[in-house]
Amino acid sequence: MEHPENSEEYKGLQVNAGVSEQLIVNPYLSRMRKKRRQLLTADEYVEGILKGDVSILSQAVTLVESVLPEHQSIAQEVIEKCLPYSGNSVRVGISGVPGAGKSTSIDAFGIHVLEKYGGKLAVLAIDPSSEKTKGSILGDKTRMERLSVHPKSFIRPSPTAGSLGGVARKTRESIILCEAAGYDKIFVETVGVGQSETACHSMVDFFLLIQLAGQGDELQGIKRGIMEISDGIVINKADGNNIDKAHMAATQLRNALHLFPMPESGLIPQVLCYSGFYELGIDEVITMVFNHIAKTKESGYFDVRRNQQARYWMYETINEHLQNDFYHNPVIRDMLKPMAASVVAGQMTSFVAANRLLETYFKLKKE
Ligand code: GDP
């Protein structure tokens, strides 16, 4: 084909005819890209979620996790509209120290639950490390290989921004969206460090603690005050030459549990051994969880606990918003550092400094 640059005007230049450029590989790509950047309306999100559209559910969860006010206002509307369709699920919290085998176990438990009971499973997480280091304990490895490609499962890593309270609230709100999208089994995973276990406990119907035997400290959970909130305790890695140790640890734990006051559910937590990796005893663990939940439904404790949780989260949300409003107030922000320095230097007591800051804040609020 005659090329304009081969004309006399451009002497010394020769443009050879080449292969014509391909159209675009995926003609829908640009459309998809454009669409992704655009926000849908709250009603469109809700419609997609109720239809079980995973892509729209993911986008809505991203909005829930976003700190941008315009995202938050849509997210809150979506949550409110999904609320009537939520609640019909079994929510299980799964906790354990790093290396206890949570991801291996959740993969095994999840596949087993889906095979045994059908339905759909969402796996959400509360990762406390995001608070300080912005790093993640849970999210930095290939996790849950089978579940991550299972058509009936939805896996979402922990929200990252904000305080533990904020992260946990977002996970709780995501539960509502997942339930509205038809996920009738929810696993909430959390690392067994810090306050995140209490936060996780406050949004699930059954809190499962994964322990290890043979670590020289069989009663780790007691020390960390976590046993009181566990509805069931399981000892992982009961395989190979670890089986005897695991059973011994289980006996110790069972004995220890008798020393605790009776849980509010009226059910003493069971202690079981299993192997997530070799998939031994998985059915027993799942049966324990589902039987426990069935009993609490019969006794009415299931609803009592969910109501307590709803109340807890109302107060948590109020506290979080008040805190945010206080700490993001520009006047307060300017005052905070010098005041803290004066407290540290011994020029002012903590109480005087706190009161002065609060008085300033309340005065500003009145104006
Ligand atoms: P997480 O940090 O709690 O999520 O733990 P992982 O699931 O990543 O497991 C930590 C390590 O323990 C990995 O190397 C797993 O292969 C191993 N592991 C997990 N479950 C078992 C088990 O049941 N038996 C044995 N022997 N090893 C396991």
GROMACS .gro file of N, CA, C and O in nm, residues 213-260:
model
  192
  213ALA      N    1  -0.038  -2.955   6.949
  213ALA     CA    2   0.018  -3.029   7.063
  213ALA      C    3   0.169  -3.034   7.046
  213ALA      O    4   0.221  -3.007   6.938
  214GLY      N    5   0.235  -3.067   7.154
  214GLY     CA    6   0.379  -3.090   7.144
  214GLY      C    7   0.459  -2.963   7.123
  214GLY      O    8   0.570  -2.965   7.072
  215GLN      N    9   0.400  -2.851   7.157
  215GLN     CA   10   0.473  -2.724   7.144
  215GLN      C   11   0.536  -2.686   7.277
  215GLN      O   12   0.586  -2.576   7.293
  216GLY      N   13   0.528  -2.778   7.373
  216GLY     CA   14   0.584  -2.749   7.505
  216GLY      C   15   0.491  -2.660   7.586
  216GLY      O   16   0.523  -2.618   7.695
  217ASP      N   17   0.378  -2.629   7.530
  217ASP     CA   18   0.286  -2.542   7.602
  217ASP      C   19   0.145  -2.580   7.560
  217ASP      O   20   0.084  -2.517   7.474
  218GLU      N   21   0.095  -2.687   7.620
  218GLU     CA   22  -0.032  -2.743   7.576
  218GLU      C   23  -0.150  -2.652   7.610
  218GLU      O   24  -0.256  -2.663   7.552
  219LEU      N   25  -0.129  -2.566   7.705
  219LEU     CA   26  -0.243  -2.486   7.751
  219LEU      C   27  -0.230  -2.340   7.707
  219LEU      O   28  -0.264  -2.248   7.779
  220GLN      N   29  -0.183  -2.325   7.583
  220GLN     CA   30  -0.161  -2.190   7.529
  220GLN      C   31  -0.289  -2.105   7.537
  220GLN      O   32  -0.286  -1.988   7.572
  221GLY      N   33  -0.400  -2.169   7.501
  221GLY     CA   34  -0.528  -2.097   7.494
  221GLY      C   35  -0.572  -2.042   7.627
  221GLY      O   36  -0.631  -1.935   7.635
  222ILE      N   37  -0.543  -2.116   7.733
  222ILE     CA   38  -0.585  -2.071   7.866
  222ILE      C   39  -0.511  -1.944   7.901
  222ILE      O   40  -0.569  -1.846   7.946
  223LYS      N   41  -0.382  -1.946   7.871
  223LYS     CA   42  -0.300  -1.830   7.905
  223LYS      C   43  -0.350  -1.707   7.833
  223LYS      O   44  -0.347  -1.598   7.886
  224ARG      N   45  -0.390  -1.726   7.711
  224ARG     CA   46  -0.428  -1.608   7.635
  224ARG      C   47  -0.575  -1.571   7.658
  224ARG      O   48  -0.627  -1.480   7.594
  225GLY      N   49  -0.641  -1.642   7.746
  225GLY     CA   50  -0.780  -1.608   7.779
  225GLY      C   51  -0.876  -1.636   7.665
  225GLY      O   52  -0.984  -1.578   7.657
  226ILE      N   53  -0.835  -1.723   7.577
  226ILE     CA   54  -0.915  -1.746   7.457
  226ILE      C   55  -1.008  -1.866   7.475
  226ILE      O   56  -1.109  -1.879   7.409
  227MET      N   57  -0.971  -1.953   7.571
  227MET     CA   58  -1.053  -2.071   7.588
  227MET      C   59  -1.194  -2.039   7.633
  227MET      O   60  -1.289  -2.106   7.596
  228GLU      N   61  -1.205  -1.933   7.712
  228GLU     CA   62  -1.338  -1.895   7.762
  228GLU      C   63  -1.434  -1.862   7.649
  228GLU      O   64  -1.554  -1.875   7.665
  229ILE      N   65  -1.380  -1.813   7.539
  229ILE     CA   66  -1.473  -1.773   7.432
  229ILE      C   67  -1.483  -1.879   7.323
  229ILE      O   68  -1.552  -1.860   7.224
  230SER      N   69  -1.414  -1.992   7.341
  230SER     CA   70  -1.418  -2.096   7.237
  230SER      C   71  -1.539  -2.187   7.258
  230SER      O   72  -1.568  -2.228   7.369
  231ASP      N   73  -1.607  -2.219   7.148
  231ASP     CA   74  -1.719  -2.312   7.155
  231ASP      C   75  -1.671  -2.455   7.129
  231ASP      O   76  -1.741  -2.551   7.158
  232GLY      N   77  -1.554  -2.465   7.069
  232GLY     CA   78  -1.494  -2.596   7.045
  232GLY      C   79  -1.345  -2.578   7.025
  232GLY      O   80  -1.301  -2.474   6.974
  233ILE      N   81  -1.268  -2.678   7.069
  233ILE     CA   82  -1.123  -2.668   7.053
  233ILE      C   83  -1.076  -2.790   6.975
  233ILE      O   84  -1.118  -2.903   7.004
  234VAL      N   85  -0.993  -2.767   6.875
  234VAL     CA   86  -0.945  -2.881   6.798
  234VAL      C   87  -0.792  -2.879   6.794
  234VAL      O   88  -0.731  -2.772   6.786
  235ILE      N   89  -0.735  -2.996   6.803
  235ILE     CA   90  -0.589  -3.006   6.800
  235ILE      C   91  -0.549  -3.060   6.663
  235ILE      O   92  -0.586  -3.172   6.626
  236ASN      N   93  -0.481  -2.974   6.589
  236ASN     CA   94  -0.445  -3.009   6.452
  236ASN      C   95  -0.315  -3.090   6.449
  236ASN      O   96  -0.245  -3.101   6.550
  237LYS      N   97  -0.285  -3.143   6.335
  237LYS     CA   98  -0.161  -3.217   6.308
  237LYS      C   99  -0.153  -3.346   6.390
  237LYS      O  100  -0.045  -3.388   6.429
  238ALA      N  101  -0.272  -3.403   6.419
  238ALA     CA  102  -0.274  -3.532   6.487
  238ALA      C  103  -0.248  -3.639   6.381
  238ALA      O  104  -0.339  -3.709   6.336
  239ASP      N  105  -0.124  -3.646   6.337
  239ASP     CA  106  -0.085  -3.744   6.236
  239ASP      C  107   0.059  -3.787   6.262
  239ASP      O  108   0.129  -3.726   6.344
  240GLY      N  109   0.101  -3.893   6.194
  240GLY     CA  110   0.238  -3.943   6.210
  240GLY      C  111   0.270  -3.971   6.356
  240GLY      O  112   0.186  -4.024   6.430
  241ASN      N  113   0.390  -3.932   6.399
  241ASN     CA  114   0.424  -3.962   6.538
  241ASN      C  115   0.376  -3.854   6.636
  241ASN      O  116   0.422  -3.845   6.748
  242ASN      N  117   0.284  -3.773   6.587
  242ASN     CA  118   0.228  -3.666   6.672
  242ASN      C  119   0.093  -3.708   6.732
  242ASN      O  120   0.038  -3.634   6.814
  243ILE      N  121   0.045  -3.826   6.693
  243ILE     CA  122  -0.090  -3.865   6.734
  243ILE      C  123  -0.103  -3.876   6.887
  243ILE      O  124  -0.195  -3.819   6.946
  244ASP      N  125  -0.008  -3.943   6.949
  244ASP     CA  126  -0.018  -3.962   7.095
  244ASP      C  127  -0.013  -3.829   7.169
  244ASP      O  128  -0.090  -3.804   7.261
  245LYS      N  129   0.079  -3.745   7.124
  245LYS     CA  130   0.092  -3.613   7.187
  245LYS      C  131  -0.039  -3.536   7.176
  245LYS      O  132  -0.081  -3.469   7.270
  246ALA      N  133  -0.100  -3.546   7.058
  246ALA     CA  134  -0.226  -3.473   7.035
  246ALA      C  135  -0.334  -3.524   7.132
  246ALA      O  136  -0.405  -3.443   7.192
  247HIS      N  137  -0.342  -3.656   7.148
  247HIS     CA  138  -0.446  -3.710   7.237
  247HIS      C  139  -0.419  -3.673   7.382
  247HIS      O  140  -0.512  -3.645   7.458
  248MET      N  141  -0.292  -3.669   7.419
  248MET     CA  142  -0.259  -3.628   7.556
  248MET      C  143  -0.299  -3.483   7.579
  248MET      O  144  -0.356  -3.447   7.683
  249ALA      N  145  -0.266  -3.400   7.481
  249ALA     CA  146  -0.301  -3.258   7.494
  249ALA      C  147  -0.453  -3.242   7.503
  249ALA      O  148  -0.503  -3.160   7.581
  250ALA      N  149  -0.525  -3.323   7.427
  250ALA     CA  150  -0.672  -3.315   7.430
  250ALA      C  151  -0.724  -3.348   7.569
  250ALA      O  152  -0.812  -3.280   7.622
  251THR      N  153  -0.667  -3.452   7.631
  251THR     CA  154  -0.710  -3.491   7.766
  251THR      C  155  -0.683  -3.377   7.864
  251THR      O  156  -0.770  -3.343   7.946
  252GLN      N  157  -0.565  -3.319   7.853
  252GLN     CA  158  -0.532  -3.206   7.943
  252GLN      C  159  -0.632  -3.093   7.927
  252GLN      O  160  -0.678  -3.035   8.024
  253LEU      N  161  -0.661  -3.063   7.801
  253LEU     CA  162  -0.754  -2.953   7.775
  253LEU      C  163  -0.893  -2.983   7.829
  253LEU      O  164  -0.958  -2.897   7.888
  254ARG      N  165  -0.938  -3.107   7.809
  254ARG     CA  166  -1.072  -3.144   7.859
  254ARG      C  167  -1.077  -3.126   8.011
  254ARG      O  168  -1.174  -3.073   8.065
  255ASN      N  169  -0.971  -3.170   8.078
  255ASN     CA  170  -0.968  -3.155   8.224
  255ASN      C  171  -0.970  -3.008   8.262
  255ASN      O  172  -1.042  -2.967   8.353
  256ALA      N  173  -0.891  -2.929   8.191
  256ALA     CA  174  -0.883  -2.786   8.222
  256ALA      C  175  -1.018  -2.719   8.202
  256ALA      O  176  -1.058  -2.632   8.280
  257LEU      N  177  -1.090  -2.762   8.099
  257LEU     CA  178  -1.218  -2.697   8.067
  257LEU      C  179  -1.320  -2.713   8.178
  257LEU      O  180  -1.409  -2.630   8.194
  258HIS      N  181  -1.307  -2.821   8.256
  258HIS     CA  182  -1.401  -2.841   8.366
  258HIS      C  183  -1.383  -2.739   8.477
  258HIS      O  184  -1.469  -2.722   8.561
  259LEU      N  185  -1.267  -2.675   8.476
  259LEU     CA  186  -1.242  -2.575   8.579
  259LEU      C  187  -1.303  -2.439   8.544
  259LEU      O  188  -1.311  -2.350   8.626
  260PHE      N  189  -1.344  -2.427   8.420
  260PHE     CA  190  -1.403  -2.299   8.379
  260PHE      C  191  -1.551  -2.295   8.413
  260PHE      O  192  -1.617  -2.398   8.420
   0.00000   0.00000   0.00000
